[in-house]
Structure formats: structure tokens, C-alpha cells
Amino acid sequence: DELEEEIEEALDNLVLEEEFEVEDANMMLRLAASDLVIDSGGVRLTAEGSVNVQERAECVAALDPGGSESVDSEPPLITDMTGHDGVLFLSDEFANQALYTLWVGGALCYAVNEEQVGLPIDTSLLSMVVDGVFDELFPEVAPMELQLRPESAPEVTFGVNHDVGVGMDDLAIGFYAELDDRTARVLGMNIETELGMDVSLDDTTGEITVGMDVDLDEMVHTAAFNEFVSESSAEIEEGFVSFFDVMVADLLFDNLYDRVITLESIEMYGLDSLDVAAVGDLGDWGAAYAGIGEVTYGTGGCSGTDESGCSSGCSGGCGLAGSAGARGGGTGLWFGLPIALLIVRRRQHEFL
């Protein structure tokens, strides 16, 4: 009973609260442990999370439905842990709440101009969409601004086309320039696309690569606003893909390329496997299965080992311990226990 009380008290104090800024949106993240189960199979820690923002951004305020969709979904059971020492489960409900918060806070609204990016952003770019169509409107090159605004919050999927997919069904891209002594929207495109992310681990270098991709073949796009050259909408839609590929994808996704995270090892042990999958009855939970073992990549500043397996010059943490489920044993308790950290359905709360 005393141990249970100590565990409950420890859980009550296991809370992470962070405030951070994304673009101009002030975000607030809260994770709180809600349950801990320890048995012969290992440790299962359940946490609840919420993401909030201080105020709605003007660019999407009129479009705000008041929150992301809440769908009841039971956390997946930990069944097959063969070859793995831990798993992180993330619900799509929590992920979608985070994406909604980014959206409603205006972090996904962009105004791209020459001053901002240091590159020529002017009406000559319209010829990349379709050559010659806009020449009569702009006989001389004039400054232009691209305005990007998702008109609904993005939503996440797991294990469909990619390990993680972020779908944008209503991305509006506006081309604005001076016309007849006023700033006018020259062209407006509506985009339906997906940012795909695939995760891989190189166990020889300790590099986790998050490969990012936009499948242009699957992108749906329409000329939603085209009052000035309406007879050319079909040509504009046909030529827009190459423009999006060259200009918008790089600007929108911050020079789209693979992200690499380099891990360190501790006492010659580290992450040696990482598998990402969709789990749950509806496939609405993402799972990252991790394995711990002896590795050859970075030692995190500790070098040389003595007979006991402790790195020379390292203070503390050198005691060895066996553990349930350890692959090979003697790797230290925090490595050996199969651990499941579940971020379960979000806390119900009012936004803003």
C-alpha cells in the first residue's frame, strides 16, 4: 500500500509543461502521466497530453471550427514485442490536436516576398506557371507576394502512403501584385496534397533519417480564382505542378529535404532498431518500436572500457543490472525493460 501511494504521488508530479513559439504562434504543451503498470513483462506508462495556443490568428479566425475532431479510440494493446525493447504509441487524435493548434495559431500561414526570402519574388514567376498568359497584365516585371493559407487544419494518418502522412485538403495559394494602383489577387490556386514522412535508422552510424516527400502525381489542384485570364484556367492548372515543385514545395516545407538526427551511445549500447507502423483497430495510432543493443556508433564522450564494462572516466551509472525482457541481459535497467509510453487521447478542454 505504501509503495502504491508513492507511485501515485510520483505520477502526480510527472508533468511536462512547455511554452514555445512556432512562427508567430505561442504554443503551450502539457503532458501528464496518468497510469503506470509494472509487471514481469516490463513497464507501461500512460500519459495524457494537450496542446493549446494563446490566440487565434487573423488569417484563419473566420474559418475556425472551434477545435479538432474528437474520436474515441482505445489505446492499442502491447502484444508482439519480439526483437524490441520499447514502443511509443501516439494517437492520431493527439497529433491532429497539435496540428489544429498550429493551424489556428497561424503558424501555417505564410506571406512570401522578396524581402522575406532574399530571392526575386515578382510577376515573372507567373511565366513559370504558364508562359505569356499574364504578359498583357504585367508588361513590366513588378513585385509580387505569395500568400499560403490552409483553409482547414491538416490531419495526420499513419501507415497509409507513408509512415506518417500530413494531409492538407484546402491549401490556398494566392498570387498578389500591384494592378491598377492597388494590391490585387491575380491568381488563386487551391491544393489538395500530402506531406509524407518515412523514418529509418542506420544502426552503423546512429543516424535517424526522416525522409520527406510531396507526391506531385497525387496532388489535386484547381484555379479557384482566375478573373483576369479566365479563358486560360486549363493551361494554368496544367503548368502549376512544375511551379509548385520548384517554388512552393521548397518555400512551404522549408527547403524540403531529409532530416537527420544523429544519436549517441552510452556504454557501447544504443538504439539498434527502429520500426514505425500503424496500429489499433482503426489504424489510428502510430507506433515506434525500438530495440537497444551493442552498437558501434558514437560514445557520447566516453571512451575506453575496463573489464567491468564501465567506460573509463564516466561517473555514476556504471552499475549493471539484469531485467525482464532484456536481450542479452546486463545492459543496465533502463535499457533492458520493455517500456511502452502511450500518449492517449487528448485531455478535453476549451481552446483559447
PDB file of N, CA and C in Angstrom, residues 168-232:
ATOM      1  N   MET A 168      -3.238  17.921 -46.385  1.00  0.00           N
ATOM      2  CA  MET A 168      -3.795  19.275 -46.470  1.00  0.00           C
ATOM      3  C   MET A 168      -4.809  19.282 -47.596  1.00  0.00           C
ATOM      4  N   ASP A 169      -6.082  19.379 -47.239  1.00  0.00           N
ATOM      5  CA  ASP A 169      -7.153  19.293 -48.226  1.00  0.00           C
ATOM      6  C   ASP A 169      -7.530  20.641 -48.825  1.00  0.00           C
ATOM      7  N   ASP A 170      -7.176  21.720 -48.154  1.00  0.00           N
ATOM      8  CA  ASP A 170      -7.627  23.047 -48.597  1.00  0.00           C
ATOM      9  C   ASP A 170      -6.506  24.063 -48.470  1.00  0.00           C
ATOM     10  N   LEU A 171      -5.403  23.824 -49.146  1.00  0.00           N
ATOM     11  CA  LEU A 171      -4.305  24.779 -49.125  1.00  0.00           C
ATOM     12  C   LEU A 171      -4.529  25.829 -50.214  1.00  0.00           C
ATOM     13  N   ALA A 172      -4.726  27.067 -49.808  1.00  0.00           N
ATOM     14  CA  ALA A 172      -4.948  28.159 -50.759  1.00  0.00           C
ATOM     15  C   ALA A 172      -3.638  28.897 -50.990  1.00  0.00           C
ATOM     16  N   ILE A 173      -3.298  29.087 -52.250  1.00  0.00           N
ATOM     17  CA  ILE A 173      -2.097  29.832 -52.619  1.00  0.00           C
ATOM     18  C   ILE A 173      -2.524  31.018 -53.476  1.00  0.00           C
ATOM     19  N   GLY A 174      -2.285  32.211 -52.983  1.00  0.00           N
ATOM     20  CA  GLY A 174      -2.678  33.424 -53.699  1.00  0.00           C
ATOM     21  C   GLY A 174      -1.472  34.168 -54.237  1.00  0.00           C
ATOM     22  N   PHE A 175      -1.585  34.679 -55.464  1.00  0.00           N
ATOM     23  CA  PHE A 175      -0.551  35.488 -56.101  1.00  0.00           C
ATOM     24  C   PHE A 175      -1.035  36.945 -56.063  1.00  0.00           C
ATOM     25  N   TYR A 176      -0.334  37.822 -55.349  1.00  0.00           N
ATOM     26  CA  TYR A 176      -0.764  39.205 -55.165  1.00  0.00           C
ATOM     27  C   TYR A 176       0.275  40.157 -55.752  1.00  0.00           C
ATOM     28  N   ALA A 177      -0.213  41.153 -56.490  1.00  0.00           N
ATOM     29  CA  ALA A 177       0.674  42.145 -57.101  1.00  0.00           C
ATOM     30  C   ALA A 177      -0.075  43.456 -57.285  1.00  0.00           C
ATOM     31  N   GLU A 178       0.677  44.519 -57.545  1.00  0.00           N
ATOM     32  CA  GLU A 178       0.079  45.827 -57.808  1.00  0.00           C
ATOM     33  C   GLU A 178      -0.546  45.831 -59.201  1.00  0.00           C
ATOM     34  N   LEU A 179      -1.821  46.179 -59.260  1.00  0.00           N
ATOM     35  CA  LEU A 179      -2.545  46.217 -60.527  1.00  0.00           C
ATOM     36  C   LEU A 179      -3.535  47.371 -60.464  1.00  0.00           C
ATOM     37  N   ASP A 180      -3.437  48.299 -61.406  1.00  0.00           N
ATOM     38  CA  ASP A 180      -4.295  49.489 -61.407  1.00  0.00           C
ATOM     39  C   ASP A 180      -4.196  50.249 -60.083  1.00  0.00           C
ATOM     40  N   ASP A 181      -2.951  50.410 -59.636  1.00  0.00           N
ATOM     41  CA  ASP A 181      -2.647  51.195 -58.427  1.00  0.00           C
ATOM     42  C   ASP A 181      -3.255  50.619 -57.150  1.00  0.00           C
ATOM     43  N   ARG A 182      -3.439  49.331 -57.141  1.00  0.00           N
ATOM     44  CA  ARG A 182      -3.914  48.670 -55.914  1.00  0.00           C
ATOM     45  C   ARG A 182      -3.343  47.260 -55.857  1.00  0.00           C
ATOM     46  N   THR A 183      -3.268  46.727 -54.654  1.00  0.00           N
ATOM     47  CA  THR A 183      -2.820  45.345 -54.496  1.00  0.00           C
ATOM     48  C   THR A 183      -3.991  44.418 -54.801  1.00  0.00           C
ATOM     49  N   ALA A 184      -3.808  43.573 -55.776  1.00  0.00           N
ATOM     50  CA  ALA A 184      -4.890  42.704 -56.217  1.00  0.00           C
ATOM     51  C   ALA A 184      -4.442  41.241 -56.215  1.00  0.00           C
ATOM     52  N   ARG A 185      -5.408  40.377 -55.985  1.00  0.00           N
ATOM     53  CA  ARG A 185      -5.136  38.947 -56.151  1.00  0.00           C
ATOM     54  C   ARG A 185      -5.230  38.639 -57.645  1.00  0.00           C
ATOM     55  N   VAL A 186      -4.104  38.252 -58.202  1.00  0.00           N
ATOM     56  CA  VAL A 186      -4.032  37.984 -59.632  1.00  0.00           C
ATOM     57  C   VAL A 186      -4.495  36.569 -59.948  1.00  0.00           C
ATOM     58  N   LEU A 187      -4.140  35.637 -59.050  1.00  0.00           N
ATOM     59  CA  LEU A 187      -4.463  34.227 -59.269  1.00  0.00           C
ATOM     60  C   LEU A 187      -4.590  33.546 -57.916  1.00  0.00           C
ATOM     61  N   GLY A 188      -5.542  32.649 -57.805  1.00  0.00           N
ATOM     62  CA  GLY A 188      -5.694  31.867 -56.582  1.00  0.00           C
ATOM     63  C   GLY A 188      -5.817  30.386 -56.909  1.00  0.00           C
ATOM     64  N   MET A 189      -4.925  29.568 -56.329  1.00  0.00           N
ATOM     65  CA  MET A 189      -4.948  28.113 -56.543  1.00  0.00           C
ATOM     66  C   MET A 189      -5.361  27.419 -55.252  1.00  0.00           C
ATOM     67  N   ASN A 190      -6.159  26.376 -55.376  1.00  0.00           N
ATOM     68  CA  ASN A 190      -6.499  25.522 -54.251  1.00  0.00           C
ATOM     69  C   ASN A 190      -5.835  24.161 -54.441  1.00  0.00           C
ATOM     70  N   ILE A 191      -5.186  23.692 -53.383  1.00  0.00           N
ATOM     71  CA  ILE A 191      -4.361  22.485 -53.467  1.00  0.00           C
ATOM     72  C   ILE A 191      -4.854  21.443 -52.474  1.00  0.00           C
ATOM     73  N   GLU A 192      -4.860  20.205 -52.902  1.00  0.00           N
ATOM     74  CA  GLU A 192      -5.061  19.062 -52.001  1.00  0.00           C
ATOM     75  C   GLU A 192      -3.847  18.167 -52.142  1.00  0.00           C
ATOM     76  N   THR A 193      -3.064  18.052 -51.064  1.00  0.00           N
ATOM     77  CA  THR A 193      -1.826  17.287 -51.161  1.00  0.00           C
ATOM     78  C   THR A 193      -1.483  16.675 -49.811  1.00  0.00           C
ATOM     79  N   GLU A 194      -0.389  15.931 -49.772  1.00  0.00           N
ATOM     80  CA  GLU A 194       0.047  15.280 -48.538  1.00  0.00           C
ATOM     81  C   GLU A 194       1.559  15.387 -48.416  1.00  0.00           C
ATOM     82  N   LEU A 195       2.007  15.769 -47.233  1.00  0.00           N
ATOM     83  CA  LEU A 195       3.427  15.704 -46.900  1.00  0.00           C
ATOM     84  C   LEU A 195       3.682  14.353 -46.263  1.00  0.00           C
ATOM     85  N   GLY A 196       4.483  13.509 -46.939  1.00  0.00           N
ATOM     86  CA  GLY A 196       4.772  12.180 -46.422  1.00  0.00           C
ATOM     87  C   GLY A 196       6.106  12.138 -45.706  1.00  0.00           C
ATOM     88  N   MET A 197       6.159  11.410 -44.608  1.00  0.00           N
ATOM     89  CA  MET A 197       7.392  11.254 -43.831  1.00  0.00           C
ATOM     90  C   MET A 197       7.640   9.779 -43.570  1.00  0.00           C
ATOM     91  N   ASP A 198       8.867   9.329 -43.877  1.00  0.00           N
ATOM     92  CA  ASP A 198       9.273   7.945 -43.646  1.00  0.00           C
ATOM     93  C   ASP A 198      10.531   7.945 -42.794  1.00  0.00           C
ATOM     94  N   VAL A 199      10.529   7.100 -41.760  1.00  0.00           N
ATOM     95  CA  VAL A 199      11.591   7.099 -40.758  1.00  0.00           C
ATOM     96  C   VAL A 199      12.456   5.858 -40.918  1.00  0.00           C
ATOM     97  N   SER A 200      13.771   6.046 -40.884  1.00  0.00           N
ATOM     98  CA  SER A 200      14.698   4.906 -40.961  1.00  0.00           C
ATOM     99  C   SER A 200      15.886   5.154 -40.045  1.00  0.00           C
ATOM    100  N   LEU A 201      16.492   4.070 -39.575  1.00  0.00           N
ATOM    101  CA  LEU A 201      17.668   4.139 -38.694  1.00  0.00           C
ATOM    102  C   LEU A 201      18.831   3.406 -39.343  1.00  0.00           C
ATOM    103  N   ASP A 202      19.974   4.058 -39.417  1.00  0.00           N
ATOM    104  CA  ASP A 202      21.219   3.406 -39.825  1.00  0.00           C
ATOM    105  C   ASP A 202      21.944   3.004 -38.551  1.00  0.00           C
ATOM    106  N   ASP A 203      21.929   1.705 -38.223  1.00  0.00           N
ATOM    107  CA  ASP A 203      22.487   1.273 -36.938  1.00  0.00           C
ATOM    108  C   ASP A 203      24.010   1.251 -36.922  1.00  0.00           C
ATOM    109  N   THR A 204      24.646   1.583 -38.051  1.00  0.00           N
ATOM    110  CA  THR A 204      26.110   1.687 -38.053  1.00  0.00           C
ATOM    111  C   THR A 204      26.583   3.107 -37.758  1.00  0.00           C
ATOM    112  N   THR A 205      25.759   4.084 -38.059  1.00  0.00           N
ATOM    113  CA  THR A 205      26.137   5.486 -37.823  1.00  0.00           C
ATOM    114  C   THR A 205      25.306   6.143 -36.734  1.00  0.00           C
ATOM    115  N   GLY A 206      24.192   5.527 -36.347  1.00  0.00           N
ATOM    116  CA  GLY A 206      23.308   6.130 -35.361  1.00  0.00           C
ATOM    117  C   GLY A 206      22.466   7.261 -35.912  1.00  0.00           C
ATOM    118  N   GLU A 207      22.311   7.308 -37.234  1.00  0.00           N
ATOM    119  CA  GLU A 207      21.540   8.381 -37.852  1.00  0.00           C
ATOM    120  C   GLU A 207      20.102   7.945 -38.101  1.00  0.00           C
ATOM    121  N   ILE A 208      19.161   8.720 -37.547  1.00  0.00           N
ATOM    122  CA  ILE A 208      17.743   8.554 -37.854  1.00  0.00           C
ATOM    123  C   ILE A 208      17.397   9.552 -38.945  1.00  0.00           C
ATOM    124  N   THR A 209      16.926   9.043 -40.064  1.00  0.00           N
ATOM    125  CA  THR A 209      16.565   9.903 -41.187  1.00  0.00           C
ATOM    126  C   THR A 209      15.054   9.963 -41.310  1.00  0.00           C
ATOM    127  N   VAL A 210      14.532  11.178 -41.362  1.00  0.00           N
ATOM    128  CA  VAL A 210      13.117  11.397 -41.633  1.00  0.00           C
ATOM    129  C   VAL A 210      13.024  11.912 -43.069  1.00  0.00           C
ATOM    130  N   GLY A 211      12.709  11.006 -43.983  1.00  0.00           N
ATOM    131  CA  GLY A 211      12.592  11.373 -45.375  1.00  0.00           C
ATOM    132  C   GLY A 211      11.254  12.033 -45.642  1.00  0.00           C
ATOM    133  N   MET A 212      11.270  13.189 -46.300  1.00  0.00           N
ATOM    134  CA  MET A 212      10.041  13.944 -46.565  1.00  0.00           C
ATOM    135  C   MET A 212       9.776  14.001 -48.060  1.00  0.00           C
ATOM    136  N   ASP A 213       8.503  13.973 -48.399  1.00  0.00           N
ATOM    137  CA  ASP A 213       8.167  13.907 -49.813  1.00  0.00           C
ATOM    138  C   ASP A 213       6.758  14.445 -50.049  1.00  0.00           C
ATOM    139  N   VAL A 214       6.591  15.139 -51.169  1.00  0.00           N
ATOM    140  CA  VAL A 214       5.264  15.531 -51.652  1.00  0.00           C
ATOM    141  C   VAL A 214       5.057  14.829 -52.983  1.00  0.00           C
ATOM    142  N   ASP A 215       4.049  13.962 -53.068  1.00  0.00           N
ATOM    143  CA  ASP A 215       3.776  13.220 -54.295  1.00  0.00           C
ATOM    144  C   ASP A 215       2.999  14.116 -55.255  1.00  0.00           C
ATOM    145  N   LEU A 216       3.715  14.686 -56.215  1.00  0.00           N
ATOM    146  CA  LEU A 216       3.078  15.609 -57.146  1.00  0.00           C
ATOM    147  C   LEU A 216       2.070  14.906 -58.050  1.00  0.00           C
ATOM    148  N   ASP A 217       2.271  13.611 -58.296  1.00  0.00           N
ATOM    149  CA  ASP A 217       1.335  12.879 -59.150  1.00  0.00           C
ATOM    150  C   ASP A 217      -0.037  12.740 -58.499  1.00  0.00           C
ATOM    151  N   GLU A 218      -0.079  12.771 -57.159  1.00  0.00           N
ATOM    152  CA  GLU A 218      -1.336  12.621 -56.435  1.00  0.00           C
ATOM    153  C   GLU A 218      -1.941  13.964 -56.032  1.00  0.00           C
ATOM    154  N   MET A 219      -1.252  15.057 -56.317  1.00  0.00           N
ATOM    155  CA  MET A 219      -1.737  16.374 -55.916  1.00  0.00           C
ATOM    156  C   MET A 219      -2.920  16.796 -56.784  1.00  0.00           C
ATOM    157  N   VAL A 220      -3.970  17.273 -56.125  1.00  0.00           N
ATOM    158  CA  VAL A 220      -5.150  17.793 -56.820  1.00  0.00           C
ATOM    159  C   VAL A 220      -5.105  19.316 -56.711  1.00  0.00           C
ATOM    160  N   HIS A 221      -5.224  20.020 -57.845  1.00  0.00           N
ATOM    161  CA  HIS A 221      -5.111  21.472 -57.813  1.00  0.00           C
ATOM    162  C   HIS A 221      -6.071  22.095 -58.822  1.00  0.00           C
ATOM    163  N   THR A 222      -6.675  23.202 -58.433  1.00  0.00           N
ATOM    164  CA  THR A 222      -7.622  23.908 -59.298  1.00  0.00           C
ATOM    165  C   THR A 222      -7.356  25.410 -59.228  1.00  0.00           C
ATOM    166  N   ALA A 223      -7.629  26.081 -60.325  1.00  0.00           N
ATOM    167  CA  ALA A 223      -7.559  27.540 -60.351  1.00  0.00           C
ATOM    168  C   ALA A 223      -8.862  28.072 -59.778  1.00  0.00           C
ATOM    169  N   ALA A 224      -8.896  28.289 -58.475  1.00  0.00           N
ATOM    170  CA  ALA A 224     -10.124  28.677 -57.781  1.00  0.00           C
ATOM    171  C   ALA A 224     -10.478  30.139 -58.017  1.00  0.00           C
ATOM    172  N   PHE A 225      -9.460  30.977 -58.235  1.00  0.00           N
ATOM    173  CA  PHE A 225      -9.696  32.390 -58.536  1.00  0.00           C
ATOM    174  C   PHE A 225      -8.861  32.762 -59.755  1.00  0.00           C
ATOM    175  N   ASN A 226      -9.526  33.132 -60.837  1.00  0.00           N
ATOM    176  CA  ASN A 226      -8.809  33.492 -62.063  1.00  0.00           C
ATOM    177  C   ASN A 226      -9.690  34.417 -62.910  1.00  0.00           C
ATOM    178  N   GLU A 227      -9.959  35.599 -62.393  1.00  0.00           N
ATOM    179  CA  GLU A 227     -10.868  36.525 -63.073  1.00  0.00           C
ATOM    180  C   GLU A 227     -10.211  37.235 -64.257  1.00  0.00           C
ATOM    181  N   PHE A 228      -8.898  37.398 -64.225  1.00  0.00           N
ATOM    182  CA  PHE A 228      -8.243  38.227 -65.241  1.00  0.00           C
ATOM    183  C   PHE A 228      -7.969  37.470 -66.537  1.00  0.00           C
ATOM    184  N   VAL A 229      -7.653  36.186 -66.438  1.00  0.00           N
ATOM    185  CA  VAL A 229      -7.385  35.390 -67.653  1.00  0.00           C
ATOM    186  C   VAL A 229      -8.164  34.072 -67.541  1.00  0.00           C
ATOM    187  N   SER A 230      -9.465  34.187 -67.317  1.00  0.00           N
ATOM    188  CA  SER A 230     -10.298  33.008 -67.044  1.00  0.00           C
ATOM    189  C   SER A 230     -10.272  31.996 -68.176  1.00  0.00           C
ATOM    190  N   GLU A 231     -10.045  32.454 -69.416  1.00  0.00           N
ATOM    191  CA  GLU A 231     -10.016  31.537 -70.546  1.00  0.00           C
ATOM    192  C   GLU A 231      -8.793  30.616 -70.520  1.00  0.00           C
ATOM    193  N   SER A 232      -7.818  30.900 -69.631  1.00  0.00           N
ATOM    194  CA  SER A 232      -6.579  30.118 -69.586  1.00  0.00           C
ATOM    195  C   SER A 232      -6.492  29.212 -68.351  1.00  0.00           C
TER     196      SER A 232
END
